[in-house]
Structures are given as C-alpha cells and as structure tokens.
PDB file of C-alpha atoms and ligand atoms in Angstrom:
ATOM      1  CA  UNK A   5     -29.240  21.016 165.040  1.00 87.00           C
ATOM      2  CA  UNK A   6     -30.867  23.928 166.743  1.00 93.00           C
ATOM      3  CA  UNK A   7     -30.144  26.999 164.894  1.00 97.00           C
ATOM      4  CA  UNK A   8     -30.297  29.445 167.695  1.00 97.00           C
ATOM      5  CA  UNK A   9     -28.380  27.194 170.258  1.00 97.00           C
ATOM      6  CA  UNK A  10     -25.367  28.765 171.399  1.00 96.00           C
ATOM      7  CA  UNK A  11     -23.133  25.717 171.518  1.00 96.00           C
ATOM      8  CA  UNK A  12     -24.507  24.357 168.425  1.00 96.00           C
ATOM      9  CA  UNK A  13     -23.717  27.539 166.402  1.00 96.00           C
ATOM     10  CA  UNK A  14     -20.307  27.844 167.804  1.00 95.00           C
ATOM     11  CA  UNK A  15     -19.439  24.084 166.853  1.00 96.00           C
ATOM     12  CA  UNK A  16     -20.994  24.593 163.540  1.00 97.00           C
ATOM     13  CA  UNK A  17     -19.141  27.871 162.770  1.00 97.00           C
ATOM     14  CA  UNK A  18     -15.681  26.606 164.122  1.00 97.00           C
ATOM     15  CA  UNK A  19     -16.013  23.546 162.052  1.00 96.00           C
ATOM     16  CA  UNK A  20     -16.259  25.682 158.956  1.00 97.00           C
ATOM     17  CA  UNK A  21     -13.506  27.966 160.076  1.00 97.00           C
ATOM     18  CA  UNK A  22     -15.810  30.828 160.191  1.00 98.00           C
ATOM     19  CA  UNK A  23     -14.919  34.141 161.851  1.00 97.00           C
ATOM     20  CA  UNK A  24     -17.621  36.788 162.823  1.00 97.00           C
ATOM     21  CA  UNK A  25     -17.098  39.994 161.070  1.00 97.00           C
ATOM     22  CA  UNK A  26     -17.894  43.294 162.739  1.00 96.00           C
ATOM     23  CA  UNK A  27     -17.969  45.413 159.470  1.00 96.00           C
ATOM     24  CA  UNK A  28     -20.851  43.064 158.120  1.00 98.00           C
ATOM     25  CA  UNK A  29     -22.910  43.664 161.329  1.00 97.00           C
ATOM     26  CA  UNK A  30     -22.615  39.962 162.283  1.00 98.00           C
ATOM     27  CA  UNK A  31     -24.673  39.365 165.399  1.00 98.00           C
ATOM     28  CA  UNK A  32     -26.352  36.087 165.146  1.00 98.00           C
ATOM     29  CA  UNK A  33     -29.404  35.221 167.378  1.00 98.00           C
ATOM     30  CA  UNK A  34     -29.112  32.587 170.075  1.00 98.00           C
ATOM     31  CA  UNK A  35     -32.770  32.767 171.386  1.00 98.00           C
ATOM     32  CA  UNK A  36     -35.404  30.638 169.620  1.00 98.00           C
ATOM     33  CA  UNK A  37     -38.133  32.908 170.493  1.00 98.00           C
ATOM     34  CA  UNK A  38     -36.639  35.727 168.632  1.00 98.00           C
ATOM     35  CA  UNK A  39     -36.694  34.537 165.168  1.00 98.00           C
ATOM     36  CA  UNK A  40     -40.157  32.695 165.853  1.00 98.00           C
ATOM     37  CA  UNK A  41     -41.738  35.996 166.884  1.00 98.00           C
ATOM     38  CA  UNK A  42     -40.206  38.131 164.012  1.00 98.00           C
ATOM     39  CA  UNK A  43     -41.616  35.581 161.491  1.00 98.00           C
ATOM     40  CA  UNK A  44     -44.991  35.498 163.274  1.00 98.00           C
ATOM     41  CA  UNK A  45     -45.101  39.447 163.084  1.00 98.00           C
ATOM     42  CA  UNK A  46     -44.524  39.314 159.455  1.00 98.00           C
ATOM     43  CA  UNK A  47     -48.100  38.048 158.532  1.00 96.00           C
ATOM     44  CA  UNK A  48     -46.827  35.316 156.235  1.00 98.00           C
ATOM     45  CA  UNK A  49     -48.779  32.727 154.331  1.00 98.00           C
ATOM     46  CA  UNK A  50     -48.365  30.636 151.093  1.00 98.00           C
ATOM     47  CA  UNK A  51     -49.088  33.543 148.977  1.00 98.00           C
ATOM     48  CA  UNK A  52     -46.070  35.617 150.420  1.00 98.00           C
ATOM     49  CA  UNK A  53     -42.588  35.875 148.957  1.00 98.00           C
ATOM     50  CA  UNK A  54     -40.156  37.063 151.496  1.00 98.00           C
ATOM     51  CA  UNK A  55     -36.977  38.678 150.786  1.00 98.00           C
ATOM     52  CA  UNK A  56     -34.647  38.150 153.824  1.00 98.00           C
ATOM     53  CA  UNK A  57     -31.344  40.133 154.213  1.00 98.00           C
ATOM     54  CA  UNK A  58     -28.404  38.289 155.949  1.00 98.00           C
ATOM     55  CA  UNK A  59     -29.580  34.851 156.746  1.00 98.00           C
ATOM     56  CA  UNK A  60     -26.427  34.087 158.868  1.00 98.00           C
ATOM     57  CA  UNK A  61     -26.679  30.607 159.922  1.00 98.00           C
ATOM     58  CA  UNK A  62     -30.331  30.486 158.626  1.00 98.00           C
ATOM     59  CA  UNK A  63     -32.513  30.574 161.928  1.00 98.00           C
ATOM     60  CA  UNK A  64     -34.801  33.351 160.706  1.00 98.00           C
ATOM     61  CA  UNK A  65     -34.822  31.855 157.095  1.00 98.00           C
ATOM     62  CA  UNK A  66     -35.963  28.563 158.679  1.00 98.00           C
ATOM     63  CA  UNK A  67     -38.910  30.125 160.363  1.00 98.00           C
ATOM     64  CA  UNK A  68     -39.807  32.226 157.469  1.00 98.00           C
ATOM     65  CA  UNK A  69     -39.790  29.162 155.258  1.00 98.00           C
ATOM     66  CA  UNK A  70     -42.266  27.322 157.474  1.00 98.00           C
ATOM     67  CA  UNK A  71     -44.734  30.171 156.855  1.00 98.00           C
ATOM     68  CA  UNK A  72     -44.263  31.757 153.513  1.00 98.00           C
ATOM     69  CA  UNK A  73     -44.642  30.506 149.983  1.00 98.00           C
ATOM     70  CA  UNK A  74     -40.906  31.155 149.145  1.00 98.00           C
ATOM     71  CA  UNK A  75     -37.841  32.692 150.997  1.00 98.00           C
ATOM     72  CA  UNK A  76     -35.292  34.600 148.761  1.00 98.00           C
ATOM     73  CA  UNK A  77     -32.279  35.266 151.164  1.00 98.00           C
ATOM     74  CA  UNK A  78     -29.507  37.532 150.142  1.00 98.00           C
ATOM     75  CA  UNK A  79     -26.178  37.075 152.091  1.00 98.00           C
ATOM     76  CA  UNK A  80     -23.033  39.279 151.405  1.00 98.00           C
ATOM     77  CA  UNK A  81     -20.533  36.854 153.335  1.00 98.00           C
ATOM     78  CA  UNK A  82     -19.562  33.838 150.956  1.00 98.00           C
ATOM     79  CA  UNK A  83     -17.953  32.193 154.187  1.00 98.00           C
ATOM     80  CA  UNK A  84     -21.440  31.260 155.170  1.00 98.00           C
ATOM     81  CA  UNK A  85     -22.189  29.313 151.955  1.00 98.00           C
ATOM     82  CA  UNK A  86     -21.114  25.875 153.249  1.00 98.00           C
ATOM     83  CA  UNK A  87     -22.648  26.806 156.689  1.00 98.00           C
ATOM     84  CA  UNK A  88     -26.199  27.562 155.080  1.00 98.00           C
ATOM     85  CA  UNK A  89     -25.833  24.602 152.609  1.00 98.00           C
ATOM     86  CA  UNK A  90     -25.536  22.286 155.711  1.00 97.00           C
ATOM     87  CA  UNK A  91     -28.414  24.143 157.870  1.00 98.00           C
ATOM     88  CA  UNK A  92     -30.855  24.694 155.388  1.00 98.00           C
ATOM     89  CA  UNK A  93     -30.345  21.404 153.282  1.00 96.00           C
ATOM     90  CA  UNK A  94     -33.608  19.988 151.697  1.00 95.00           C
ATOM     91  CA  UNK A  95     -35.544  22.963 152.365  1.00 97.00           C
ATOM     92  CA  UNK A  96     -37.258  23.494 148.869  1.00 96.00           C
ATOM     93  CA  UNK A  97     -38.923  27.032 149.249  1.00 98.00           C
ATOM     94  CA  UNK A  98     -35.430  28.639 150.326  1.00 98.00           C
ATOM     95  CA  UNK A  99     -33.275  30.388 147.554  1.00 98.00           C
ATOM     96  CA  UNK A 100     -29.967  31.785 148.719  1.00 98.00           C
ATOM     97  CA  UNK A 101     -28.293  34.589 146.716  1.00 98.00           C
ATOM     98  CA  UNK A 102     -24.628  35.468 147.568  1.00 98.00           C
ATOM     99  CA  UNK A 103     -24.054  39.332 147.028  1.00 98.00           C
ATOM    100  CA  UNK A 104     -24.543  42.640 148.312  1.00 98.00           C
ATOM    101  CA  UNK A 105     -28.401  43.563 148.717  1.00 98.00           C
ATOM    102  CA  UNK A 106     -27.565  47.336 148.462  1.00 98.00           C
ATOM    103  CA  UNK A 107     -26.267  46.584 144.737  1.00 98.00           C
ATOM    104  CA  UNK A 108     -29.398  44.592 143.634  1.00 97.00           C
ATOM    105  CA  UNK A 109     -32.189  46.309 141.500  1.00 98.00           C
ATOM    106  CA  UNK A 110     -34.831  45.049 144.124  1.00 98.00           C
ATOM    107  CA  UNK A 111     -38.099  45.416 141.983  1.00 98.00           C
ATOM    108  CA  UNK A 112     -36.298  43.280 139.101  1.00 98.00           C
ATOM    109  CA  UNK A 113     -34.894  40.685 141.774  1.00 98.00           C
ATOM    110  CA  UNK A 114     -38.587  40.437 143.152  1.00 98.00           C
ATOM    111  CA  UNK A 115     -40.117  40.060 139.680  1.00 98.00           C
ATOM    112  CA  UNK A 116     -37.461  37.200 138.753  1.00 98.00           C
ATOM    113  CA  UNK A 117     -37.266  35.333 142.144  1.00 98.00           C
ATOM    114  CA  UNK A 118     -40.594  35.854 143.829  1.00 98.00           C
ATOM    115  CA  UNK A 119     -43.044  35.743 140.777  1.00 97.00           C
ATOM    116  CA  UNK A 120     -46.897  35.796 141.659  1.00 97.00           C
ATOM    117  CA  UNK A 121     -46.110  36.071 145.439  1.00 98.00           C
ATOM    118  CA  UNK A 122     -46.920  39.003 147.529  1.00 98.00           C
ATOM    119  CA  UNK A 123     -43.297  40.510 148.297  1.00 98.00           C
ATOM    120  CA  UNK A 124     -42.452  41.418 151.772  1.00 98.00           C
ATOM    121  CA  UNK A 125     -39.211  42.032 153.719  1.00 98.00           C
ATOM    122  CA  UNK A 126     -38.304  40.315 156.923  1.00 99.00           C
ATOM    123  CA  UNK A 127     -34.976  40.383 158.463  1.00 98.00           C
ATOM    124  CA  UNK A 128     -32.612  40.888 161.385  1.00 98.00           C
ATOM    125  CA  UNK A 129     -30.600  43.812 159.612  1.00 98.00           C
ATOM    126  CA  UNK A 130     -26.813  44.456 159.610  1.00 97.00           C
ATOM    127  CA  UNK A 131     -26.918  47.603 162.000  1.00 95.00           C
ATOM    128  CA  UNK A 132     -24.141  49.415 160.122  1.00 94.00           C
ATOM    129  CA  UNK A 133     -26.322  49.877 156.989  1.00 97.00           C
ATOM    130  CA  UNK A 134     -29.701  50.086 158.423  1.00 97.00           C
ATOM    131  CA  UNK A 135     -30.683  53.571 156.989  1.00 97.00           C
ATOM    132  CA  UNK A 136     -29.342  52.788 153.460  1.00 98.00           C
ATOM    133  CA  UNK A 137     -31.117  49.439 153.489  1.00 98.00           C
ATOM    134  CA  UNK A 138     -34.510  50.982 154.826  1.00 98.00           C
ATOM    135  CA  UNK A 139     -34.119  53.800 151.961  1.00 97.00           C
ATOM    136  CA  UNK A 140     -33.715  51.216 149.351  1.00 98.00           C
ATOM    137  CA  UNK A 141     -36.586  49.106 150.438  1.00 98.00           C
ATOM    138  CA  UNK A 142     -38.968  52.018 150.647  1.00 97.00           C
ATOM    139  CA  UNK A 143     -37.719  53.430 147.394  1.00 96.00           C
ATOM    140  CA  UNK A 144     -38.247  50.160 145.659  1.00 97.00           C
ATOM    141  CA  UNK A 145     -42.003  50.712 146.263  1.00 95.00           C
ATOM    142  CA  UNK A 146     -42.805  46.891 145.735  1.00 97.00           C
ATOM    143  CA  UNK A 147     -42.843  45.698 149.437  1.00 98.00           C
ATOM    144  CA  UNK A 148     -46.032  45.443 151.218  1.00 98.00           C
ATOM    145  CA  UNK A 149     -44.381  45.165 154.613  1.00 98.00           C
ATOM    146  CA  UNK A 150     -41.083  45.411 156.130  1.00 98.00           C
ATOM    147  CA  UNK A 151     -40.575  43.652 159.373  1.00 99.00           C
ATOM    148  CA  UNK A 152     -37.061  44.025 160.598  1.00 98.00           C
ATOM    149  CA  UNK A 153     -34.863  44.255 163.705  1.00 98.00           C
ATOM    150  CA  UNK A 154     -32.710  47.211 164.126  1.00 98.00           C
ATOM    151  CA  UNK A 155     -30.981  49.188 166.821  1.00 98.00           C
ATOM    152  CA  UNK A 156     -33.578  50.556 169.316  1.00 98.00           C
ATOM    153  CA  UNK A 157     -32.271  53.906 169.021  1.00 97.00           C
ATOM    154  CA  UNK A 158     -32.958  54.020 165.170  1.00 98.00           C
ATOM    155  CA  UNK A 159     -36.446  52.136 165.730  1.00 98.00           C
ATOM    156  CA  UNK A 160     -37.395  55.107 168.127  1.00 98.00           C
ATOM    157  CA  UNK A 161     -36.464  57.689 165.562  1.00 98.00           C
ATOM    158  CA  UNK A 162     -38.401  55.938 162.755  1.00 98.00           C
ATOM    159  CA  UNK A 163     -41.558  55.777 164.920  1.00 97.00           C
ATOM    160  CA  UNK A 164     -41.299  59.056 166.632  1.00 97.00           C
ATOM    161  CA  UNK A 165     -44.119  61.380 166.661  1.00 96.00           C
ATOM    162  CA  UNK A 166     -43.760  65.343 166.239  1.00 96.00           C
ATOM    163  CA  UNK A 167     -42.640  67.248 169.560  1.00 94.00           C
ATOM    164  CA  UNK A 168     -40.363  64.327 170.638  1.00 95.00           C
ATOM    165  CA  UNK A 169     -36.705  64.350 171.019  1.00 94.00           C
ATOM    166  CA  UNK A 170     -36.271  61.424 168.557  1.00 96.00           C
ATOM    167  CA  UNK A 171     -38.565  62.966 165.798  1.00 97.00           C
ATOM    168  CA  UNK A 172     -36.557  63.979 162.659  1.00 97.00           C
ATOM    169  CA  UNK A 173     -35.971  63.789 159.023  1.00 97.00           C
ATOM    170  CA  UNK A 174     -35.540  60.101 158.588  1.00 97.00           C
ATOM    171  CA  UNK A 175     -38.328  59.116 160.525  1.00 98.00           C
ATOM    172  CA  UNK A 176     -40.631  61.531 158.403  1.00 98.00           C
ATOM    173  CA  UNK A 177     -39.126  60.003 155.170  1.00 97.00           C
ATOM    174  CA  UNK A 178     -40.328  56.593 156.515  1.00 98.00           C
ATOM    175  CA  UNK A 179     -43.492  57.642 157.707  1.00 97.00           C
ATOM    176  CA  UNK A 180     -44.290  59.479 154.286  1.00 97.00           C
ATOM    177  CA  UNK A 181     -44.051  55.988 152.819  1.00 97.00           C
ATOM    178  CA  UNK A 182     -45.494  53.726 155.356  1.00 97.00           C
ATOM    179  CA  UNK A 183     -47.420  53.253 158.583  1.00 97.00           C
ATOM    180  CA  UNK A 184     -44.848  52.349 161.324  1.00 98.00           C
ATOM    181  CA  UNK A 185     -45.103  50.165 164.444  1.00 98.00           C
ATOM    182  CA  UNK A 186     -42.456  49.538 167.220  1.00 98.00           C
ATOM    183  CA  UNK A 187     -43.233  45.794 168.065  1.00 98.00           C
ATOM    184  CA  UNK A 188     -40.846  44.587 170.698  1.00 98.00           C
ATOM    185  CA  UNK A 189     -37.422  44.940 172.159  1.00 98.00           C
ATOM    186  CA  UNK A 190     -34.588  42.206 172.169  1.00 98.00           C
ATOM    187  CA  UNK A 191     -31.811  42.581 174.609  1.00 98.00           C
ATOM    188  CA  UNK A 192     -27.949  42.056 173.765  1.00 98.00           C
ATOM    189  CA  UNK A 193     -28.018  38.598 175.762  1.00 98.00           C
ATOM    190  CA  UNK A 194     -29.952  37.032 172.801  1.00 98.00           C
ATOM    191  CA  UNK A 195     -26.995  37.459 170.310  1.00 98.00           C
ATOM    192  CA  UNK A 196     -23.625  36.073 169.491  1.00 97.00           C
ATOM    193  CA  UNK A 197     -21.423  38.099 169.817  1.00 97.00           C
ATOM    194  CA  UNK A 198     -23.470  40.423 172.012  1.00 97.00           C
ATOM    195  CA  UNK A 199     -24.016  43.893 170.435  1.00 97.00           C
ATOM    196  CA  UNK A 200     -23.543  46.794 172.713  1.00 95.00           C
ATOM    197  CA  UNK A 201     -27.130  48.151 172.095  1.00 97.00           C
ATOM    198  CA  UNK A 202     -30.749  47.075 172.610  1.00 98.00           C
ATOM    199  CA  UNK A 203     -32.522  45.935 169.356  1.00 98.00           C
ATOM    200  CA  UNK A 204     -36.060  46.434 168.416  1.00 98.00           C
ATOM    201  CA  UNK A 205     -38.409  44.924 165.914  1.00 98.00           C
ATOM    202  CA  UNK A 206     -40.374  47.277 163.722  1.00 98.00           C
ATOM    203  CA  UNK A 207     -43.015  46.648 161.078  1.00 98.00           C
ATOM    204  CA  UNK A 208     -43.486  49.185 158.144  1.00 98.00           C
ATOM    205  CA  UNK A 209     -46.787  48.752 156.062  1.00 98.00           C
ATOM    206  CA  UNK A 210     -46.603  50.597 152.670  1.00 97.00           C
ATOM    207  CA  UNK A 211     -49.451  53.353 152.426  1.00 96.00           C
ATOM    208  CA  UNK A 212     -51.582  52.652 149.405  1.00 92.00           C
ATOM    209  CA  UNK A 213     -51.795  56.407 149.022  1.00 93.00           C
ATOM    210  CA  UNK A 214     -49.526  59.108 150.265  1.00 91.00           C
ATOM    211  CA  UNK A 215     -50.770  60.581 153.409  1.00 92.00           C
ATOM    212  CA  UNK A 216     -51.273  64.069 152.011  1.00 95.00           C
ATOM    213  CA  UNK A 217     -51.286  65.630 148.355  1.00 94.00           C
ATOM    214  CA  UNK A 218     -47.835  67.425 147.934  1.00 95.00           C
ATOM    215  CA  UNK A 219     -46.993  69.555 144.893  1.00 93.00           C
ATOM    216  CA  UNK A 220     -43.339  68.483 144.664  1.00 94.00           C
ATOM    217  CA  UNK A 221     -42.281  65.341 146.814  1.00 94.00           C
ATOM    218  CA  UNK A 222     -38.544  66.336 146.270  1.00 94.00           C
ATOM    219  CA  UNK A 223     -38.943  69.796 147.752  1.00 95.00           C
ATOM    220  CA  UNK A 224     -40.855  68.123 150.595  1.00 97.00           C
ATOM    221  CA  UNK A 225     -37.684  66.338 151.580  1.00 96.00           C
ATOM    222  CA  UNK A 226     -35.528  69.266 151.110  1.00 95.00           C
ATOM    223  CA  UNK A 227     -37.779  71.244 153.405  1.00 96.00           C
ATOM    224  CA  UNK A 228     -37.571  68.516 155.942  1.00 97.00           C
ATOM    225  CA  UNK A 229     -33.930  68.079 155.793  1.00 96.00           C
ATOM    226  CA  UNK A 230     -33.365  71.918 156.072  1.00 96.00           C
ATOM    227  CA  UNK A 231     -35.579  72.018 159.122  1.00 96.00           C
ATOM    228  CA  UNK A 232     -33.904  69.210 161.097  1.00 96.00           C
ATOM    229  CA  UNK A 233     -30.186  70.146 159.851  1.00 92.00           C
ATOM    230  CA  UNK A 234     -30.297  72.876 162.210  1.00 85.00           C
ATOM    231  CA  UNK A 235     -32.509  71.683 164.826  1.00 82.00           C
ATOM    232  CA  UNK A 236     -32.032  74.158 167.375  1.00 85.00           C
ATOM    233  CA  UNK A 237     -32.720  77.267 165.164  1.00 90.00           C
ATOM    234  CA  UNK A 238     -36.159  78.447 164.486  1.00 95.00           C
ATOM    235  CA  UNK A 239     -37.854  76.830 161.335  1.00 96.00           C
ATOM    236  CA  UNK A 240     -37.804  80.026 159.409  1.00 96.00           C
ATOM    237  CA  UNK A 241     -34.059  80.405 160.120  1.00 95.00           C
ATOM    238  CA  UNK A 242     -33.432  76.683 159.176  1.00 96.00           C
ATOM    239  CA  UNK A 243     -35.437  76.995 155.996  1.00 95.00           C
ATOM    240  CA  UNK A 244     -33.722  80.112 154.918  1.00 94.00           C
ATOM    241  CA  UNK A 245     -30.151  78.546 155.573  1.00 93.00           C
ATOM    242  CA  UNK A 246     -31.024  75.329 154.237  1.00 93.00           C
ATOM    243  CA  UNK A 247     -32.991  76.248 150.901  1.00 90.00           C
ATOM    244  CA  UNK A 248     -30.994  79.023 149.528  1.00 84.00           C
ATOM    245  CA  UNK A 249     -33.953  80.601 147.586  1.00 82.00           C
ATOM    246  CA  UNK A 250     -35.770  81.802 150.704  1.00 89.00           C
ATOM    247  CA  UNK A 251     -34.896  84.861 152.855  1.00 91.00           C
ATOM    248  CA  UNK A 252     -35.726  84.741 156.541  1.00 92.00           C
ATOM    249  CA  UNK A 253     -38.505  87.238 156.087  1.00 93.00           C
ATOM    250  CA  UNK A 254     -40.016  85.104 153.275  1.00 93.00           C
ATOM    251  CA  UNK A 255     -39.702  81.968 155.246  1.00 95.00           C
ATOM    252  CA  UNK A 256     -41.527  83.661 158.215  1.00 95.00           C
ATOM    253  CA  UNK A 257     -44.209  84.954 155.856  1.00 95.00           C
ATOM    254  CA  UNK A 258     -44.595  81.098 154.506  1.00 96.00           C
ATOM    255  CA  UNK A 259     -45.085  79.970 158.030  1.00 97.00           C
ATOM    256  CA  UNK A 260     -47.667  82.544 158.897  1.00 96.00           C
ATOM    257  CA  UNK A 261     -49.649  81.793 155.528  1.00 96.00           C
ATOM    258  CA  UNK A 262     -49.868  78.209 156.785  1.00 97.00           C
ATOM    259  CA  UNK A 263     -51.018  79.180 160.192  1.00 97.00           C
ATOM    260  CA  UNK A 264     -47.798  78.654 162.213  1.00 97.00           C
ATOM    261  CA  UNK A 265     -46.227  80.939 164.715  1.00 96.00           C
ATOM    262  CA  UNK A 266     -43.163  82.274 162.670  1.00 93.00           C
ATOM    263  CA  UNK A 267     -40.961  81.307 165.607  1.00 94.00           C
ATOM    264  CA  UNK A 268     -41.931  77.711 165.542  1.00 96.00           C
ATOM    265  CA  UNK A 269     -38.990  74.917 165.545  1.00 95.00           C
ATOM    266  CA  UNK A 270     -39.151  72.320 163.141  1.00 96.00           C
ATOM    267  CA  UNK A 271     -39.674  69.527 165.688  1.00 95.00           C
ATOM    268  CA  UNK A 272     -43.008  70.929 166.559  1.00 96.00           C
ATOM    269  CA  UNK A 273     -44.412  70.432 163.000  1.00 97.00           C
ATOM    270  CA  UNK A 274     -46.217  67.308 161.933  1.00 97.00           C
ATOM    271  CA  UNK A 275     -45.883  65.651 158.383  1.00 97.00           C
ATOM    272  CA  UNK A 276     -48.979  67.356 157.295  1.00 97.00           C
ATOM    273  CA  UNK A 277     -47.678  70.822 158.530  1.00 98.00           C
ATOM    274  CA  UNK A 278     -44.513  70.159 156.450  1.00 98.00           C
ATOM    275  CA  UNK A 279     -46.685  69.235 153.435  1.00 98.00           C
ATOM    276  CA  UNK A 280     -48.581  72.579 153.706  1.00 97.00           C
ATOM    277  CA  UNK A 281     -45.290  74.495 154.153  1.00 97.00           C
ATOM    278  CA  UNK A 282     -43.854  72.833 150.992  1.00 97.00           C
ATOM    279  CA  UNK A 283     -46.949  73.598 148.955  1.00 96.00           C
ATOM    280  CA  UNK A 284     -46.912  77.133 150.089  1.00 96.00           C
ATOM    281  CA  UNK A 285     -43.154  77.360 149.106  1.00 94.00           C
ATOM    282  CA  UNK A 286     -43.638  75.645 145.891  1.00 92.00           C
ATOM    283  CA  UNK A 287     -46.357  78.274 145.056  1.00 83.00           C
ATOM    284  CA  UNK A 288     -44.184  81.140 145.798  1.00 74.00           C
ATOM    285  CA  UNK A 289     -41.142  79.677 143.961  1.00 64.00           C
ATOM    286  CA  UNK A 290     -43.175  79.201 140.765  1.00 54.00           C
ATOM    287  CA  UNK A 291     -44.149  82.978 141.023  1.00 56.00           C
ATOM    288  CA  UNK A 292     -40.467  84.094 141.740  1.00 49.00           C
ATOM    289  CA  UNK A 293     -41.663  84.856 145.376  1.00 46.00           C
TER     290      UNK A 293
HETATM  291  N1  SAM T  24     -30.253  36.397 160.131  1.00 52.55           N
HETATM  292  C1  SAM T  24     -29.178  36.082 161.045  1.00 52.55           C
HETATM  293  C2  SAM T  24     -29.750  36.061 162.610  1.00 52.55           C
HETATM  294  O1  SAM T  24     -30.811  36.610 162.933  1.00 52.55           O
HETATM  295  O2  SAM T  24     -28.977  35.274 163.309  1.00 52.55           O
HETATM  296  C3  SAM T  24     -28.065  37.099 160.949  1.00 52.55           C
HETATM  297  C4  SAM T  24     -28.162  38.472 161.204  1.00 52.55           C
HETATM  298  S1  SAM T  24     -26.804  39.510 161.241  1.00 52.55           S
HETATM  299  C5  SAM T  24     -27.399  40.876 162.323  1.00 52.55           C
HETATM  300  C6  SAM T  24     -26.697  40.328 159.500  1.00 52.55           C
HETATM  301  C7  SAM T  24     -26.491  39.493 158.505  1.00 52.55           C
HETATM  302  O3  SAM T  24     -26.331  40.338 157.240  1.00 52.55           O
HETATM  303  C8  SAM T  24     -25.116  38.981 158.476  1.00 52.55           C
HETATM  304  O4  SAM T  24     -25.276  37.419 158.067  1.00 52.55           O
HETATM  305  C9  SAM T  24     -24.198  39.551 157.305  1.00 52.55           C
HETATM  306  O5  SAM T  24     -23.279  38.781 156.632  1.00 52.55           O
HETATM  307  C10 SAM T  24     -25.289  39.944 156.266  1.00 52.55           C
HETATM  308  N2  SAM T  24     -24.778  41.271 155.581  1.00 52.55           N
HETATM  309  C11 SAM T  24     -24.261  42.228 156.154  1.00 52.55           C
HETATM  310  N3  SAM T  24     -24.180  43.184 155.096  1.00 52.55           N
HETATM  311  C12 SAM T  24     -24.953  42.690 154.087  1.00 52.55           C
HETATM  312  C13 SAM T  24     -25.338  43.051 152.673  1.00 52.55           C
HETATM  313  N4  SAM T  24     -24.973  44.401 152.198  1.00 52.55           N
HETATM  314  N5  SAM T  24     -26.034  42.404 151.819  1.00 52.55           N
HETATM  315  C14 SAM T  24     -26.326  41.178 152.297  1.00 52.55           C
HETATM  316  N6  SAM T  24     -26.126  40.736 153.401  1.00 52.55           N
HETATM  317  C15 SAM T  24     -25.413  41.537 154.384  1.00 52.55           C
END
C-alpha cells in the first residue's frame, strides 16, 4: 500500500471506521514527494533518533525510518492505533506512543526512548497547536534540529527579519534559540482533507550559544512582548505601558543610551538591539532607575 495514495488512504481509513478530526488538525499528506523531501531535509543518519508528532497513517514515519536510527512517533488519536499497526507492521526501528505530546516531559522521553542517539524532531504538525508545540520543543533544549511543516503564515513570522510586517515576538523567541530556515511550500492540494491555507516546511537549528550575552533572559522576553503588544506605538510608549516599572521618559532615556532614536518602533529593532535595551533596563532596575 502506498501511504500517500489518496484512494489507498480513503479505503484504509474507511475499513477502520476512521473519521477525520478538525480539532486534532488532521490533514494527511497525499503527495509522495512531500514526506520524502521533509525527511531528506531533516539531515538524518543511523545515529539520529527522531521524535515525530502525529504520524497519521504513517507516510512521514515510514520515510524517517528509512533514514534514521530510530523513530519515536507520538499520536494523540487512539483511533489510528489499528491503522498504524497495519501500515507500519514489521518496521523495527519505529515505536508509536499514544498520548498528547504536549503533556510529555520531552527531555525524559528522549532519554528513555532514544538513548545514545542524536535527538531531532521531524513532523507535519497539527496546525492548531503549532505555537505551544514549537515553544515546548525549544524549551526542552535537547533537540539539535526541528524540521516541521506548519502554516505558511506562521513560518513567515518565525523566519521574519526586523523591519518586515511579519516580524514579531514569537519569531524573536524562536530566533533567540535557533537559526531559522524557510525551506519550501506545500499547496493545499497535497492533503486530505485539504486545508484552507498554504503550508511551509521550516528547519530550526539549535544555537550552541545564545546569540548575545543578556543579563536577564526573562526580562528580554518581557521587553520583546511589551514592544509588540502595542505594535503601532513608539517603542518607548510600548515599554512604559507594558513593563509597568518604567516611565515614558525613562524608556526614552534607555533607548537614547542604547543609540536608538527615542521615537523608534519595536519592529525596527533587531534581536541584538532588544538585548542591548534589556541590559540597559536591567542595570537601571537594579539601581532603582
Ligand atoms: N504525519 C501525518 C501526515 O503527514 O500525513 C499526519 C499529520 S496531521 C497534520 C497531524 C497529526 O497530529 C494527526 O495525526 C493528529 O491526530 C496528531 N495530533 C494532533 N494533536 C496532537 C497532540 N497534541 N499530540 C500528538 N499528536 C497529535
């Protein structure tokens, strides 16, 4: 059986009485080149242990298993249990775990299930939980790369440089932890059922070291969130409104001390600039401004 063939998938799923769930983001691939190319881009070899989220009927799982040492696939929908038992039968380097990946202790899971292997993530993600999933992957800190398909709109935000309309707080969070690459697009016609939006595959590569030395990482993300919560305001207004402990005048002074125009907007400031601003604010907060 070809795991991306539309008719084969339809027949398989109807034989098992399976119904697609919108709330689980179930859009299964029906174009063979897509899982092949995603698996190819994940940079796998015998030493790699892949965590896949949501195997569906197993088309990407199969491609990953051909290239990696082991694939651990976590699937929330138990209705896919008999389906996967049939499609992935006899593939010895695949383990399927049924449960919610968002409820897993990822570093502990990797240690237990992918011991001695270089851990990476590769998946066609359920789009309704893209942000919490990517946040969990980056916060786990143990994955060398994350190669995933997500909505094009979110992919563009993650990879956006300063000064562009897509630039924002979530992209900066991802860019703080990883190097980001937008690899290729996949049209809705490659899925069953077809999603309303275009998809993109991105690769995130964990940074060995943080890009800039920051005094207080939590404060950095408070500063970034404050800057983009009120996107249309000047950065000094947004910072004093969002941080609480800083007046508008103090915020303007901080920006001036960092070499910025006090009327600059957050979207014009690069990651290194936010680090500079954060370190300046941290110094001031310690001396009670
Ligand atoms: N990998 C398959 C493919 O490419 O055809 C299916 C991808 S589909 C976009 C997303 C999959 O994630 C579905 O199988 C869905 O049941 C599963 N899923 C959704 N939420 C999940 C969660 N929280 N934990 C684990 N799997 C989840």
